[in-house]
Amino acid sequence: KAGVTQTPRYLIKTRGQQVTLSCSPISGHRSVSWYQQTPGQGLQFLFEYFSETQRNKGNFPGRFSGRQFSNSRSEMNVSTLELGDSALYLCASSGGQDRNEKLFFGSGTQLSVL
Amino acid sequence: AQTVTQSQPEMSVQEAETVTLSCTYDTSESDYYLFWYKQPPSRQMILVIRQEAYKQQNATENRFSVNFQKAAKSFSLKISDSQLGDAAMYFCACYFGPRSNDYKLSFGAGTTVTVRA
């Protein structure tokens, strides 16, 4: 069974640009969550989608958005990039119906904003 | 505020010895879920062990066990017979929300574990 796949692995952008990150969950999983990891702020929750609906949202500005498709694949978009958006973005998937479920994480997308 | 605190930025352990990582949390909820995740240099987070707050029995997964003290809001992880492959950053995490569809996972700052050969 394939794991959670995130693309691309690395991304370099400049301030003001926008970026789209992709996450393909494990087959059969309906929940996809996104997390931002930085040395200063640690791991912070961005949002969670379940069956194409955003079910939970973290405290991030509106520049951060996401969506989920009917095949459960998810994308997150960051517009008007700032230097502080440089981070490792992790995606995780699960069945989404029991909070004791195991979350399966991808290897992340390392975003550098210059 | 619902927070997760890991007060040990780094821990070092000799191979085959035991190390305990501490985690405390703050919540007014009575029903929540606690986890320990491991992040090796590959960056992929891996679930180590999980505990449901309503269960009094401490969870165990092979060489990994927890000491869950609900009244003290403490959730420590013990790694027994440490192996070189255990070297990683360990994160304590929690689903605090009372709603069954609240999947907002809160993480601690992490503890880097080094295993000495």
XYZ file of N, CA and C in Angstrom:
693
model
N 0.849 -1.184 0.000
C 0.000 0.000 0.000
C 0.887 1.237 0.000
N 0.656 2.139 -0.934
C 1.488 3.329 -1.005
C 1.193 4.224 0.185
N 2.246 4.950 0.633
C 2.093 5.861 1.750
C 1.568 7.198 1.287
N 1.641 8.179 2.178
C 1.214 9.537 1.857
C 2.300 10.186 0.997
N 1.890 10.714 -0.132
C 2.850 11.299 -1.067
C 2.658 12.798 -1.146
N 3.748 13.527 -0.902
C 3.704 14.971 -1.014
C 4.627 15.424 -2.132
N 4.133 16.324 -2.944
C 4.948 16.886 -4.014
C 4.775 18.395 -4.063
N 5.857 19.105 -4.426
C 7.222 18.604 -4.590
C 7.904 18.413 -3.242
N 9.079 17.865 -3.193
C 9.826 17.709 -1.946
C 10.471 19.027 -1.518
N 10.931 19.768 -2.507
C 11.582 21.047 -2.230
C 11.042 22.102 -3.195
N 10.980 23.329 -2.683
C 10.445 24.421 -3.476
C 11.131 25.713 -3.047
N 11.557 26.481 -4.023
C 12.147 27.786 -3.721
C 11.328 28.840 -4.446
N 10.855 29.808 -3.690
C 10.037 30.886 -4.261
C 10.565 32.221 -3.756
N 10.096 33.280 -4.354
C 10.454 34.612 -3.885
C 9.229 35.283 -3.260
N 9.490 36.274 -2.467
C 8.422 37.000 -1.787
C 7.396 37.515 -2.792
N 6.150 37.429 -2.425
C 5.090 37.921 -3.284
C 4.503 36.879 -4.216
N 5.248 35.807 -4.454
C 4.720 34.757 -5.336
C 3.698 33.902 -4.567
N 3.077 33.021 -5.324
C 2.178 32.073 -4.675
C 2.676 30.655 -4.953
N 2.221 29.706 -4.142
C 2.700 28.342 -4.271
C 1.558 27.367 -3.976
N 1.591 26.238 -4.659
C 0.612 25.178 -4.415
C 1.345 23.891 -4.091
N 0.971 23.294 -2.979
C 1.561 22.026 -2.548
C 0.507 20.939 -2.664
N 0.953 19.733 -2.981
C 0.022 18.647 -3.194
C 0.248 17.501 -2.231
N -0.832 16.824 -1.886
C -0.772 15.690 -0.969
C -1.722 14.602 -1.438
N -1.193 13.410 -1.660
C -2.028 12.256 -2.001
C -2.068 11.322 -0.809
N -3.242 11.127 -0.213
C -3.323 10.306 1.000
C -3.249 8.821 0.682
N -3.200 8.039 1.713
C -3.249 6.593 1.560
C -4.626 6.215 1.010
N -4.630 5.254 0.118
C -5.871 4.831 -0.507
C -6.919 4.453 0.545
N -8.111 5.027 0.405
C -9.187 4.749 1.349
C -9.309 5.767 2.469
N -8.270 6.563 2.672
C -8.336 7.593 3.708
C -9.126 8.795 3.199
N -9.997 9.328 4.053
C -10.834 10.452 3.657
C -10.455 11.756 4.340
N -9.581 11.671 5.332
C -9.170 12.875 6.053
C -7.737 13.233 5.694
N -7.519 14.501 5.374
C -6.175 15.008 5.111
C -5.966 16.258 5.958
N -4.860 16.261 6.713
C -4.515 17.409 7.541
C -3.205 18.000 7.058
N -3.049 19.294 7.296
C -1.814 19.985 6.930
C -1.220 20.650 8.163
N 0.114 20.570 8.277
C 0.836 21.173 9.393
C 2.042 21.930 8.862
N 2.344 23.030 9.532
C 3.544 23.802 9.214
C 4.569 23.558 10.321
N 5.797 23.249 9.934
C 6.852 23.020 10.918
C 8.001 23.986 10.698
N 8.293 24.792 11.710
C 9.417 25.718 11.668
C 10.229 25.567 12.941
N 11.523 25.915 12.899
C 12.354 25.823 14.116
C 11.827 26.706 15.243
N 11.273 27.846 14.901
C 10.826 28.780 15.929
C 9.458 28.484 16.501
N 8.511 28.114 15.663
C 7.122 27.900 16.090
C 6.770 26.428 16.266
N 7.643 25.539 15.854
C 7.346 24.119 15.983
C 6.304 23.687 14.964
N 5.504 22.716 15.365
C 4.457 22.184 14.488
C 3.138 22.872 14.774
N 2.566 23.459 13.731
C 1.299 24.145 13.902
C 0.290 23.630 12.891
N -0.931 23.428 13.371
C -2.011 22.914 12.555
C -2.512 23.998 11.600
N -2.647 23.620 10.336
C -3.168 24.551 9.332
C -4.662 24.313 9.096
N -4.987 23.153 8.573
C -6.396 22.793 8.363
C -6.528 21.300 8.117
N -7.779 20.854 8.202
C -8.096 19.443 7.983
C -9.320 19.339 7.107
N -9.242 18.449 6.128
C -10.352 18.208 5.219
C -10.834 16.776 5.362
N -12.141 16.630 5.253
C -12.753 15.308 5.300
C -13.844 15.275 4.244
N -13.733 14.356 3.316
C -14.720 14.234 2.237
C -15.017 15.581 1.584
N -13.961 16.265 1.197
C -14.005 17.515 0.424
C -14.468 18.728 1.235
N -14.689 18.571 2.530
C -15.138 19.682 3.365
C -14.065 20.026 4.391
N -13.820 21.324 4.561
C -12.893 21.730 5.605
C -13.585 21.573 6.948
N -13.035 20.736 7.783
C -13.687 20.433 9.038
C -13.054 21.200 10.205
N -11.759 21.497 10.087
C -11.054 22.227 11.141
C -10.064 23.188 10.514
N -9.821 24.276 11.205
C -8.901 25.289 10.679
C -8.065 25.840 11.821
N -6.773 26.055 11.553
C -5.878 26.641 12.543
C -5.852 28.152 12.422
N -4.972 28.775 13.205
C -4.894 30.228 13.239
C -3.857 30.767 12.257
N -4.152 30.672 11.021
C -3.284 31.184 9.972
C -4.054 32.219 9.162
N -3.313 33.170 8.571
C -4.006 34.201 7.773
C -4.666 33.598 6.543
N -5.541 34.403 5.947
C -6.292 33.944 4.788
C -5.448 33.634 3.572
N -4.167 34.024 3.620
C -3.277 33.694 2.495
C -3.083 32.181 2.361
N -3.357 31.495 3.429
C -3.227 30.030 3.438
C -4.604 29.433 3.172
N -4.699 28.648 2.140
C -5.976 28.031 1.811
C -5.730 26.601 1.342
N -6.788 25.842 1.308
C -6.638 24.466 0.876
C -7.912 23.970 0.246
N -7.818 22.783 -0.296
C -9.015 22.139 -0.817
C -8.756 20.642 -0.911
N -9.838 19.916 -1.027
C -9.731 18.463 -1.169
C -10.625 18.032 -2.315
N -10.114 17.135 -3.097
C -10.834 16.660 -4.275
C -11.609 15.380 -3.945
N -12.426 14.974 -4.902
C -13.289 13.809 -4.664
C -12.486 12.523 -4.452
N -11.256 12.490 -4.953
C -10.418 11.290 -4.741
C -9.580 11.416 -3.452
N -9.908 12.405 -2.618
C -9.261 12.683 -1.323
C -7.904 13.367 -1.432
N -7.384 13.495 -2.620
C -6.139 14.262 -2.765
C -6.395 15.704 -2.331
N -5.358 16.308 -1.752
C -5.538 17.655 -1.226
C -4.428 18.571 -1.725
N -4.748 19.818 -1.839
C -3.765 20.835 -2.172
C -3.875 21.962 -1.155
N -2.729 22.562 -0.865
C -2.775 23.798 -0.101
C -2.072 24.885 -0.902
N -2.572 26.073 -0.773
C -2.067 27.203 -1.531
C -1.680 28.318 -0.569
N -0.543 28.921 -0.843
C -0.132 30.087 -0.066
C 0.077 31.220 -1.069
N -0.654 32.287 -0.896
C -0.524 33.427 -1.808
C 0.336 34.500 -1.149
N 0.841 35.386 -1.973
C 1.658 36.514 -1.513
C 2.665 36.061 -0.455
N 3.556 35.203 -0.852
C 4.508 34.588 0.077
C 5.337 35.625 0.828
N 5.574 35.306 2.111
C 6.424 36.121 2.962
C 7.618 35.259 3.408
N 8.677 35.953 3.837
C 9.866 35.217 4.275
C 9.527 34.227 5.391
N 8.607 34.611 6.254
C 8.213 33.779 7.388
C 7.443 32.529 7.008
N 7.084 32.416 5.746
C 6.373 31.207 5.303
C 7.342 30.071 4.999
N 8.620 30.357 5.059
C 9.630 29.308 4.859
C 9.466 28.260 5.959
N 9.236 27.034 5.557
C 8.922 25.989 6.540
C 8.856 24.646 5.845
N 8.763 23.612 6.677
C 8.440 22.277 6.190
C 6.929 22.118 6.335
N 6.256 21.804 5.243
C 4.808 21.610 5.277
C 4.523 20.118 5.209
N 3.890 19.626 6.254
C 3.592 18.204 6.378
C 2.110 17.943 6.159
N 1.849 16.869 5.478
C 0.489 16.442 5.237
C 0.305 15.085 5.929
N -0.886 14.841 6.456
C -1.158 13.567 7.114
C -2.539 13.074 6.705
N -2.689 11.777 6.626
C -4.001 11.244 6.279
C -4.450 10.199 7.290
N -5.760 10.022 7.364
C -6.345 8.997 8.224
C -7.761 8.730 7.729
N -8.420 7.747 8.365
C -9.799 7.469 7.995
C -10.716 8.640 8.327
N -10.373 9.349 9.397
C -11.117 10.554 9.748
C -12.379 10.348 10.557
N -12.565 9.142 11.114
C -13.799 8.919 11.856
C -13.551 8.522 13.306
N -12.320 8.452 13.713
C -11.996 8.097 15.090
C -10.702 8.800 15.458
N -10.735 9.644 16.475
C -9.539 10.420 16.798
C -8.411 9.584 17.376
N -8.686 8.334 17.659
C -7.615 7.458 18.116
C -6.915 6.773 16.949
N -7.341 7.118 15.735
C -6.713 6.509 14.561
C -5.269 6.970 14.412
N -4.512 6.132 13.765
C -3.135 6.488 13.459
C -3.120 7.483 12.309
N -2.358 8.554 12.484
C -2.128 9.501 11.395
C -0.904 9.051 10.616
N -1.024 9.018 9.308
C 0.110 8.683 8.455
C 0.592 9.969 7.796
N 1.870 10.277 8.026
C 2.433 11.512 7.507
C 3.234 11.272 6.234
N 3.275 12.291 5.399
C 4.176 12.302 4.266
C 5.545 12.823 4.709
N 6.469 12.887 3.775
C 7.820 13.360 4.094
C 7.947 14.874 4.007
N 6.863 15.522 3.619
C 6.839 16.974 3.657
C 7.343 17.656 2.398
N 6.992 18.921 2.293
C 7.519 19.808 1.255
C 8.281 20.916 1.970
N 9.559 21.033 1.645
C 10.378 22.089 2.244
C 10.281 23.325 1.365
N 9.644 24.359 1.878
C 9.458 25.603 1.130
C 10.444 26.653 1.631
N 11.189 27.209 0.714
C 12.091 28.310 1.040
C 11.637 29.551 0.298
N 11.430 30.629 1.024
C 11.009 31.893 0.419
C 12.172 32.882 0.508
N 12.618 33.347 -0.649
C 13.775 34.253 -0.691
C 13.338 35.696 -0.912
N -6.166 28.160 27.743
C -5.555 27.694 26.504
C -5.155 26.228 26.638
N -5.264 25.514 25.545
C -4.906 24.097 25.538
C -3.512 23.981 24.956
N -2.585 23.549 25.779
C -1.178 23.518 25.375
C -0.535 22.188 25.703
N 0.539 21.911 24.978
C 1.364 20.726 25.213
C 2.787 21.212 25.430
N 3.407 20.787 26.516
C 4.735 21.276 26.866
C 5.724 20.125 27.005
N 6.820 20.248 26.286
C 7.946 19.317 26.437
C 9.119 20.152 26.926
N 9.556 19.897 28.127
C 10.549 20.763 28.761
C 11.988 20.334 28.506
N 12.183 19.219 27.832
C 13.537 18.714 27.573
C 13.863 18.867 26.093
N 14.650 19.862 25.707
C 14.975 20.025 24.292
C 15.807 18.862 23.755
N 16.688 18.325 24.612
C 17.565 17.242 24.174
C 17.736 16.217 25.291
N 17.851 14.955 24.879
C 18.156 13.887 25.820
C 19.151 12.947 25.142
N 20.088 12.429 25.930
C 21.084 11.498 25.413
C 21.008 10.204 26.219
N 21.133 9.083 25.530
C 21.034 7.794 26.219
C 22.056 6.830 25.631
N 22.599 5.991 26.467
C 23.518 4.959 26.019
C 22.713 3.814 25.412
N 23.227 3.259 24.347
C 22.580 2.111 23.717
C 22.280 1.050 24.775
N 21.089 0.470 24.694
C 20.583 -0.581 25.597
C 20.070 -0.032 26.935
N 20.254 1.253 27.168
C 19.746 1.848 28.405
C 18.333 2.385 28.192
N 17.791 2.980 29.262
C 16.425 3.498 29.235
C 16.428 5.012 29.331
N 15.533 5.631 28.603
C 15.397 7.088 28.657
C 13.914 7.432 28.777
N 13.620 8.464 29.545
C 12.232 8.900 29.720
C 12.076 10.343 29.263
N 11.099 10.560 28.406
C 10.818 11.892 27.888
C 9.553 12.414 28.561
N 9.602 13.650 28.992
C 8.457 14.190 29.715
C 7.561 15.029 28.818
N 6.287 15.053 29.181
C 5.294 15.848 28.465
C 4.196 16.220 29.447
N 3.860 17.474 29.487
C 2.710 17.904 30.274
C 1.773 18.665 29.357
N 0.514 18.722 29.750
C -0.468 19.394 28.909
C -1.456 20.116 29.795
N -2.159 21.009 29.187
C -3.141 21.792 29.924
C -4.446 21.800 29.142
N -5.498 21.321 29.747
C -6.808 21.328 29.128
C -7.883 21.215 30.187
N -9.055 21.727 29.858
C -10.193 21.589 30.759
C -11.111 20.460 30.306
N -10.767 19.862 29.174
C -11.572 18.767 28.651
C -11.321 17.496 29.461
N -12.314 16.630 29.473
C -12.168 15.360 30.183
C -11.893 14.215 29.214
N -12.227 14.433 27.947
C -12.034 13.402 26.948
C -11.054 13.909 25.893
N -9.909 13.304 25.787
C -8.920 13.730 24.802
C -8.019 12.543 24.475
N -7.159 12.741 23.512
C -6.319 11.659 23.010
C -4.876 12.137 22.967
N -3.975 11.326 23.455
C -2.564 11.687 23.550
C -1.721 10.758 22.691
N -0.671 11.330 22.098
C 0.182 10.569 21.193
C 1.647 10.957 21.388
N 2.509 10.032 21.055
C 3.923 10.329 20.873
C 4.267 9.985 19.426
N 4.890 10.969 18.742
C 5.338 10.776 17.385
C 6.860 10.908 17.342
N 7.449 10.188 16.417
C 8.894 10.216 16.214
C 9.162 10.801 14.840
N 10.140 11.716 14.772
C 10.523 12.281 13.479
C 12.019 12.073 13.259
N 12.395 11.063 12.487
C 13.817 10.836 12.185
C 14.308 11.854 11.160
N 15.580 11.821 10.811
C 16.112 12.776 9.833
C 15.391 12.753 8.486
N 14.716 11.673 8.170
C 13.955 11.617 6.919
C 12.758 12.568 6.938
N 12.424 13.106 8.113
C 11.359 14.099 8.332
C 9.958 13.499 8.418
N 9.830 12.230 8.105
C 8.493 11.641 8.132
C 8.093 11.295 9.565
N 6.992 11.857 10.012
C 6.504 11.616 11.370
C 5.906 10.212 11.452
N 6.276 9.509 12.525
C 5.815 8.135 12.710
C 5.193 8.011 14.090
N 3.989 7.430 14.151
C 3.330 7.239 15.443
C 4.082 6.189 16.255
N 4.392 6.541 17.501
C 5.088 5.618 18.394
C 4.085 4.918 19.302
N 3.189 5.710 19.901
C 2.264 5.144 20.879
C 1.123 6.138 21.101
N -0.045 5.630 21.511
C -1.204 6.496 21.721
C -1.951 6.074 22.985
N -2.649 7.035 23.566
C -3.361 6.802 24.824
C -4.664 7.583 24.805
N -5.759 6.921 25.132
C -7.035 7.617 25.271
C -7.190 8.051 26.727
N -7.614 9.269 26.941
C -7.633 9.831 28.291
C -8.540 9.062 29.250
N -9.587 8.432 28.726
C -10.507 7.738 29.622
C -9.980 6.363 30.050
N -8.893 5.924 29.428
C -8.307 4.635 29.794
C -7.237 4.850 30.864
N -7.373 4.189 31.987
C -6.405 4.357 33.064
C -5.141 3.546 32.829
N -5.260 2.457 32.103
C -4.103 1.601 31.884
C -3.127 2.271 30.940
N -1.855 2.264 31.316
C -0.821 2.862 30.483
C -0.575 2.034 29.228
N -0.467 2.729 28.087
C -0.231 2.046 26.821
C 1.212 1.553 26.716
N 1.379 0.458 26.000
C 2.702 -0.127 25.768
C 2.783 -0.627 24.341
N 3.908 -0.339 23.697
C 4.167 -0.833 22.338
C 5.623 -1.299 22.295
N 5.794 -2.610 22.510
C 7.147 -3.189 22.486
C 8.052 -2.473 23.502
N 9.100 -1.800 23.048
C 10.043 -1.155 23.979
C 9.565 0.224 24.451
N 8.440 0.656 23.946
C 7.923 1.975 24.280
C 6.730 1.846 25.229
N 6.744 2.652 26.270
C 5.610 2.653 27.194
C 5.391 4.076 27.698
N 4.182 4.321 28.158
C 3.880 5.649 28.683
C 3.516 5.550 30.151
N 3.706 6.675 30.831
C 3.230 6.843 32.202
C 2.224 7.985 32.154
N 0.942 7.631 32.128
C -0.126 8.610 31.983
C -0.681 8.941 33.362
N -0.505 10.171 33.770
C -1.015 10.644 35.055
C -2.042 11.732 34.767
N -3.319 11.341 34.724
C -4.352 12.281 34.280
C -4.513 13.457 35.225
N -4.478 13.203 36.505
C -4.658 14.294 37.470
C -3.528 15.309 37.370
N -2.340 14.827 37.124
C -1.176 15.702 36.997
C -1.020 16.239 35.588
N -1.846 15.759 34.661
C -1.781 16.139 33.244
C -0.367 15.913 32.714
N 0.080 14.692 32.921
C 1.423 14.307 32.509
C 1.364 13.049 31.652
N 2.209 12.989 30.639
C 2.178 11.879 29.678
C 3.608 11.619 29.229
N 4.376 10.883 30.018
C 5.782 10.678 29.692
C 5.976 9.401 28.886
N 7.020 9.390 28.094
C 7.353 8.248 27.228
C 8.645 7.613 27.711
N 8.624 6.302 27.917
C 9.825 5.579 28.303
C 10.267 4.692 27.144
N 11.527 4.855 26.772
C 12.116 4.006 25.737
C 13.094 3.072 26.441
N 12.793 1.799 26.399
C 13.647 0.802 27.047
C 14.572 0.162 26.017
N 15.733 -0.329 26.511
C 16.683 -1.014 25.621
C 16.910 -0.181 24.357
N 17.327 1.063 24.538
C 17.467 2.009 23.441
C 18.358 1.465 22.325
N 17.952 1.716 21.108
C 18.696 1.284 19.933
C 19.101 2.498 19.111
N 20.128 2.321 18.288
C 20.617 3.439 17.474
C 19.509 4.007 16.591
N 18.612 3.147 16.155
C 17.508 3.595 15.309
C 16.466 4.416 16.041
N 16.581 4.509 17.361
C 15.640 5.333 18.114
C 16.019 6.812 18.081
N 17.204 7.105 17.595
C 17.647 8.498 17.519
C 16.731 9.280 16.589
N 16.117 10.332 17.122
C 15.132 11.116 16.363
C 14.634 12.243 17.255
N 13.761 13.067 16.689
C 13.041 14.039 17.504
C 11.696 13.416 17.848
N 11.310 13.537 19.116
C 10.057 12.965 19.595
C 9.103 14.091 19.982
N 7.882 13.972 19.485
C 6.868 14.973 19.759
C 5.703 14.354 20.532
N 5.297 15.061 21.552
C 4.077 14.731 22.273
C 2.954 15.517 21.599
N 1.786 14.896 21.421
C 0.695 15.566 20.720
C -0.642 15.180 21.324
N -1.633 16.026 21.081
C -2.941 15.780 21.703
C -4.073 16.332 20.864
N -5.156 15.566 20.780
C -6.442 16.062 20.301
C -7.210 16.489 21.545
N -7.404 17.800 21.714
C -8.071 18.288 22.908
C -9.571 18.418 22.765
N -10.039 18.675 21.566
C -11.422 19.095 21.379
C -12.441 18.092 21.877
N -13.535 18.576 22.412
C -14.582 17.670 22.882
C -15.387 17.080 21.729
N -15.371 17.752 20.607
C -16.166 17.263 19.494
C -15.467 16.093 18.821
N -16.253 15.105 18.432
C -15.667 13.896 17.842
C -15.045 14.172 16.491
N -15.412 15.302 15.853
C -14.837 15.603 14.542
C -13.774 16.695 14.624
N -13.222 16.901 15.815
C -12.166 17.893 15.983
C -10.824 17.209 15.816
N -10.216 17.394 14.650
C -8.957 16.741 14.334
C -7.806 17.732 14.309
N -7.846 18.694 15.218
C -6.788 19.697 15.303
C -5.762 19.194 16.314
N -4.663 18.643 15.839
C -3.648 18.050 16.706
C -2.692 19.131 17.199
N -2.519 19.201 18.534
C -1.588 20.164 19.135
C -0.304 19.435 19.507
N 0.833 19.994 19.114
C 2.127 19.363 19.353
C 2.941 20.125 20.387
N 3.779 19.384 21.109
C 4.795 20.003 21.927
C 5.968 20.443 21.059
N 6.967 21.062 21.682
C 8.110 21.598 20.943
C 9.094 20.526 20.493
N 8.995 19.346 21.069
C 9.858 18.246 20.656
C 11.071 18.060 21.545
N 11.537 16.817 21.600
C 12.755 16.463 22.326
C 13.648 15.666 21.385
N 14.869 16.129 21.195
C 15.816 15.410 20.345
C 16.512 14.336 21.173
N 16.390 13.097 20.737
C 17.023 11.972 21.442
C 18.254 11.518 20.665
N 19.366 11.490 21.358
C 20.623 10.985 20.790
C 20.957 9.667 21.475
N 21.321 8.658 20.696
C 21.682 7.356 21.254
C 23.173 7.140 21.049
N 23.894 6.936 22.140
C 25.358 6.746 22.087
C 25.677 5.259 21.979
N 26.537 4.933 21.041
C 26.917 3.530 20.841
C 27.921 3.056 21.898
